[in-house]
mmCIF file of C-alpha atoms in Angstrom:
data_model
loop_
_atom_site.group_PDB
_atom_site.id
_atom_site.type_symbol
_atom_site.label_atom_id
_atom_site.label_comp_id
_atom_site.label_asym_id
_atom_site.label_seq_id
_atom_site.Cartn_x
_atom_site.Cartn_y
_atom_site.Cartn_z
ATOM 1 C CA LEU A 1 25.643 -41.848 31.976
ATOM 2 C CA ARG A 2 22.849 -42.552 29.486
ATOM 3 C CA GLY A 3 20.310 -41.252 31.981
ATOM 4 C CA LEU A 4 22.149 -37.970 32.363
ATOM 5 C CA LEU A 5 22.401 -37.489 28.618
ATOM 6 C CA ALA A 6 18.733 -38.232 28.171
ATOM 7 C CA THR A 7 17.628 -35.778 30.860
ATOM 8 C CA LYS A 8 19.767 -32.854 29.726
ATOM 9 C CA PRO A 9 17.438 -31.844 26.871
ATOM 10 C CA ALA A 10 14.500 -32.149 29.263
ATOM 11 C CA ARG A 11 16.223 -29.773 31.719
ATOM 12 C CA GLU A 12 16.936 -27.281 28.947
ATOM 13 C CA GLN A 13 13.330 -27.475 27.847
ATOM 14 C CA SER A 14 12.083 -26.727 31.350
ATOM 15 C CA LEU A 15 14.458 -23.760 31.668
ATOM 16 C CA GLU A 16 13.287 -22.405 28.309
ATOM 17 C CA ALA A 17 9.673 -22.836 29.371
ATOM 18 C CA GLU A 18 10.318 -20.762 32.509
ATOM 19 C CA ASN A 19 12.307 -18.041 30.713
ATOM 20 C CA PRO A 20 9.984 -15.222 29.584
ATOM 21 C CA LEU A 21 12.585 -13.978 27.071
ATOM 22 C CA VAL A 22 12.451 -17.172 25.036
ATOM 23 C CA ASP A 23 9.660 -17.365 22.496
ATOM 24 C CA ASN A 24 8.189 -20.848 22.799
ATOM 25 C CA SER A 25 5.449 -20.306 20.282
ATOM 26 C CA PRO A 26 5.538 -22.383 17.119
ATOM 27 C CA GLU A 27 7.436 -20.787 14.245
ATOM 28 C CA GLU A 28 5.196 -18.590 12.162
ATOM 29 C CA LYS A 29 6.113 -17.135 8.845
ATOM 30 C CA ALA A 30 5.886 -13.373 8.601
ATOM 31 C CA PRO A 31 3.152 -12.180 6.323
ATOM 32 C CA THR A 32 4.553 -11.410 2.951
ATOM 33 C CA ALA A 33 3.278 -8.741 0.641
ATOM 34 C CA PRO A 34 1.171 -10.071 -2.196
ATOM 35 C CA GLU A 35 3.005 -10.136 -5.491
ATOM 36 C CA ASP A 36 0.430 -7.949 -7.200
ATOM 37 C CA LYS A 37 0.647 -5.235 -4.497
ATOM 38 C CA GLY A 38 4.125 -4.233 -5.616
ATOM 39 C CA ASP A 39 5.852 -2.674 -2.623
ATOM 40 C CA ASP A 40 8.736 -1.392 -4.695
ATOM 41 C CA TRP A 41 9.479 2.270 -5.331
ATOM 42 C CA SER A 42 8.628 2.241 -9.031
ATOM 43 C CA THR A 43 5.110 0.932 -8.365
ATOM 44 C CA ILE A 44 4.327 3.087 -5.348
ATOM 45 C CA SER A 45 5.696 6.290 -6.869
ATOM 46 C CA GLU A 46 3.924 5.907 -10.209
ATOM 47 C CA PRO A 47 1.179 8.550 -9.604
ATOM 48 C CA ALA A 48 3.720 11.084 -8.294
ATOM 49 C CA ILE A 49 6.088 10.350 -11.186
ATOM 50 C CA ARG A 50 3.254 11.047 -13.643
ATOM 51 C CA LEU A 51 2.842 14.495 -12.080
ATOM 52 C CA VAL A 52 6.605 15.125 -12.200
ATOM 53 C CA LYS A 53 6.704 14.113 -15.872
ATOM 54 C CA GLY A 54 4.094 16.824 -16.519
ATOM 55 C CA LEU A 55 6.493 19.519 -15.317
ATOM 56 C CA ASP A 56 8.051 21.669 -17.999
ATOM 57 C CA ARG A 57 9.779 25.037 -18.116
ATOM 58 C CA ARG A 58 6.444 26.900 -18.100
ATOM 59 C CA THR A 59 5.103 25.151 -14.968
ATOM 60 C CA LEU A 60 8.413 25.569 -13.135
ATOM 61 C CA ASN A 61 8.574 29.273 -14.113
ATOM 62 C CA GLU A 62 5.031 29.766 -12.846
ATOM 63 C CA LEU A 63 6.104 28.592 -9.398
ATOM 64 C CA LYS A 64 9.463 30.357 -9.519
ATOM 65 C CA SER A 65 7.906 33.675 -10.560
ATOM 66 C CA TYR A 66 6.669 34.552 -7.062
ATOM 67 C CA ARG A 67 8.534 37.625 -5.836
ATOM 68 C CA ALA A 68 6.771 37.471 -2.473
ATOM 69 C CA PRO A 69 5.426 33.913 -2.369
ATOM 70 C CA PRO A 70 2.404 32.932 -0.283
ATOM 71 C CA HIS A 71 3.070 31.544 3.181
ATOM 72 C CA TRP A 72 2.659 27.883 2.122
ATOM 73 C CA VAL A 73 5.246 28.310 -0.638
ATOM 74 C CA ARG A 74 7.815 30.036 1.552
ATOM 75 C CA GLU A 75 7.347 27.809 4.614
ATOM 76 C CA CYS A 76 6.600 24.394 3.148
ATOM 77 C CA LEU A 77 7.157 24.038 -0.554
ATOM 78 C CA SER A 78 10.587 25.669 -0.599
ATOM 79 C CA GLY A 79 11.601 23.326 2.237
ATOM 80 C CA ILE A 80 10.378 20.281 0.337
ATOM 81 C CA ILE A 81 12.217 21.288 -2.838
ATOM 82 C CA CYS A 82 15.453 22.008 -0.962
ATOM 83 C CA CYS A 83 15.250 18.769 1.060
ATOM 84 C CA LEU A 84 14.737 16.674 -2.070
ATOM 85 C CA PHE A 85 17.844 18.164 -3.670
ATOM 86 C CA GLY A 86 20.022 18.410 -0.561
ATOM 87 C CA LYS A 87 20.197 22.208 -0.344
ATOM 88 C CA PRO A 88 19.706 24.473 2.693
ATOM 89 C CA GLU A 89 16.066 25.470 3.092
ATOM 90 C CA SER A 90 15.268 28.887 1.666
ATOM 91 C CA TRP A 91 13.039 30.325 -1.035
ATOM 92 C CA GLU A 92 16.109 31.641 -2.870
ATOM 93 C CA ASN A 93 17.653 28.137 -3.060
ATOM 94 C CA ALA A 94 14.336 26.683 -4.185
ATOM 95 C CA ARG A 95 14.084 29.303 -6.958
ATOM 96 C CA LYS A 96 17.608 28.455 -8.148
ATOM 97 C CA LEU A 97 16.677 24.775 -8.300
ATOM 98 C CA LEU A 98 13.518 25.580 -10.251
ATOM 99 C CA THR A 99 15.477 27.473 -12.931
ATOM 100 C CA ASN A 100 17.049 24.216 -14.055
ATOM 101 C CA VAL A 101 14.714 21.811 -15.862
ATOM 102 C CA ALA A 102 17.232 19.050 -15.036
ATOM 103 C CA CYS A 103 15.680 18.936 -11.554
ATOM 104 C CA VAL A 104 12.727 17.112 -13.142
ATOM 105 C CA GLN A 105 15.078 14.462 -14.547
ATOM 106 C CA ARG A 106 16.749 14.129 -11.142
ATOM 107 C CA LEU A 107 13.362 13.403 -9.559
ATOM 108 C CA LEU A 108 12.555 10.842 -12.240
ATOM 109 C CA ASN A 109 15.835 9.028 -11.453
ATOM 110 C CA PHE A 110 15.528 9.585 -7.704
ATOM 111 C CA ASN A 111 16.815 6.906 -5.331
ATOM 112 C CA PRO A 112 14.478 6.862 -2.303
ATOM 113 C CA TYR A 113 17.185 5.285 -0.149
ATOM 114 C CA SER A 114 19.547 8.221 -0.713
ATOM 115 C CA VAL A 115 17.586 10.333 1.770
ATOM 116 C CA ASP A 116 18.949 10.196 5.312
ATOM 117 C CA ARG A 117 16.752 9.997 8.400
ATOM 118 C CA LEU A 118 17.009 13.658 9.383
ATOM 119 C CA VAL A 119 15.936 14.843 5.940
ATOM 120 C CA LEU A 120 13.174 12.241 5.895
ATOM 121 C CA LYS A 121 11.922 13.463 9.276
ATOM 122 C CA ARG A 122 11.969 17.068 8.024
ATOM 123 C CA LEU A 123 10.064 16.062 4.871
ATOM 124 C CA GLN A 124 7.545 14.255 7.043
ATOM 125 C CA THR A 125 6.982 17.427 9.068
ATOM 126 C CA LEU A 126 6.672 19.581 5.946
ATOM 127 C CA CYS A 127 4.258 17.174 4.241
ATOM 128 C CA ALA A 128 2.008 17.186 7.314
ATOM 129 C CA HIS A 129 1.559 20.979 7.176
ATOM 130 C CA PRO A 130 -2.165 21.809 6.892
ATOM 131 C CA SER A 131 -1.683 24.324 4.072
ATOM 132 C CA LEU A 132 -0.391 21.562 1.775
ATOM 133 C CA LYS A 133 -3.653 19.676 2.095
ATOM 134 C CA ASP A 134 -5.558 22.674 0.767
ATOM 135 C CA GLU A 135 -7.244 21.980 -2.578
ATOM 136 C CA ASN A 136 -6.620 25.577 -3.696
ATOM 137 C CA MET A 137 -2.882 24.955 -3.551
ATOM 138 C CA LYS A 138 -3.247 22.014 -5.921
ATOM 139 C CA GLN A 139 -5.462 23.993 -8.280
ATOM 140 C CA ASN A 140 -3.186 27.045 -8.295
ATOM 141 C CA SER A 141 0.069 25.296 -9.110
ATOM 142 C CA ILE A 142 0.764 22.117 -11.067
ATOM 143 C CA ALA A 143 4.423 22.254 -10.033
ATOM 144 C CA ALA A 144 3.563 22.611 -6.339
ATOM 145 C CA GLU A 145 1.245 19.620 -6.532
ATOM 146 C CA ALA A 146 3.954 17.539 -8.231
ATOM 147 C CA PHE A 147 6.647 18.348 -5.645
ATOM 148 C CA VAL A 148 4.315 17.833 -2.687
ATOM 149 C CA SER A 149 2.986 14.570 -4.108
ATOM 150 C CA PHE A 150 6.518 13.300 -4.750
ATOM 151 C CA ALA A 151 7.679 14.201 -1.220
ATOM 152 C CA HIS A 152 4.577 12.675 0.339
ATOM 153 C CA THR A 153 5.068 9.444 -1.624
ATOM 154 C CA LEU A 154 8.726 9.313 -0.592
ATOM 155 C CA VAL A 155 7.810 9.718 3.086
ATOM 156 C CA GLU A 156 5.106 7.051 2.860
ATOM 157 C CA PHE A 157 7.455 4.646 1.091
ATOM 158 C CA ARG A 158 10.364 5.072 3.492
ATOM 159 C CA CYS A 159 8.291 5.151 6.695
ATOM 160 C CA ALA A 160 5.866 2.329 5.916
ATOM 161 C CA PRO A 161 6.374 -0.870 7.925
ATOM 162 C CA ARG A 162 7.423 -3.822 5.819
ATOM 163 C CA PRO A 163 7.840 -7.490 6.685
ATOM 164 C CA ILE A 164 11.454 -8.460 7.288
ATOM 165 C CA PRO A 165 12.697 -11.062 4.797
ATOM 166 C CA GLU A 166 13.645 -14.421 6.318
ATOM 167 C CA SER A 167 17.286 -13.930 5.336
ATOM 168 C CA GLN A 168 17.495 -10.717 7.390
ATOM 169 C CA ARG A 169 15.758 -11.890 10.565
ATOM 170 C CA PHE A 170 17.619 -12.092 13.831
ATOM 171 C CA ARG A 171 18.327 -15.682 14.834
ATOM 172 C CA HIS A 172 18.973 -16.868 18.397
#
């Protein structure tokens, strides 16, 4: 009986060694982010938040004043503004949002986890549009630069890979 009990762990070990689904490598700790890197929203969004804080009624009116906006405003920027505030994408909806200075305060208090995956995917597509990388766009509109920067930061934050904390790892 003692012999059988002693060999059982050895049999299990041999089965585990043969099983390709079992990870037999020594336990390694996942790399953790350095403390000074600051992978939290408030640290990562700081440059974009500075741009948003610079928005006032004059800068919002400058963007809103387009009767027939350029292609990049109609196609990309209006989509970004509407996605951030949960409205259907259109230039008219974006203009309505820009009339209210409270939209700036809503961005300053924005919860990055409140954005669902479909909206995040749409923002990712809009932020990748080549016309938004144009330096002229940034020079022509402070408000456009602030909204694009905020959306781009949100996409980077939500889509960036992060190490999984030990407490949330799957255990066999």
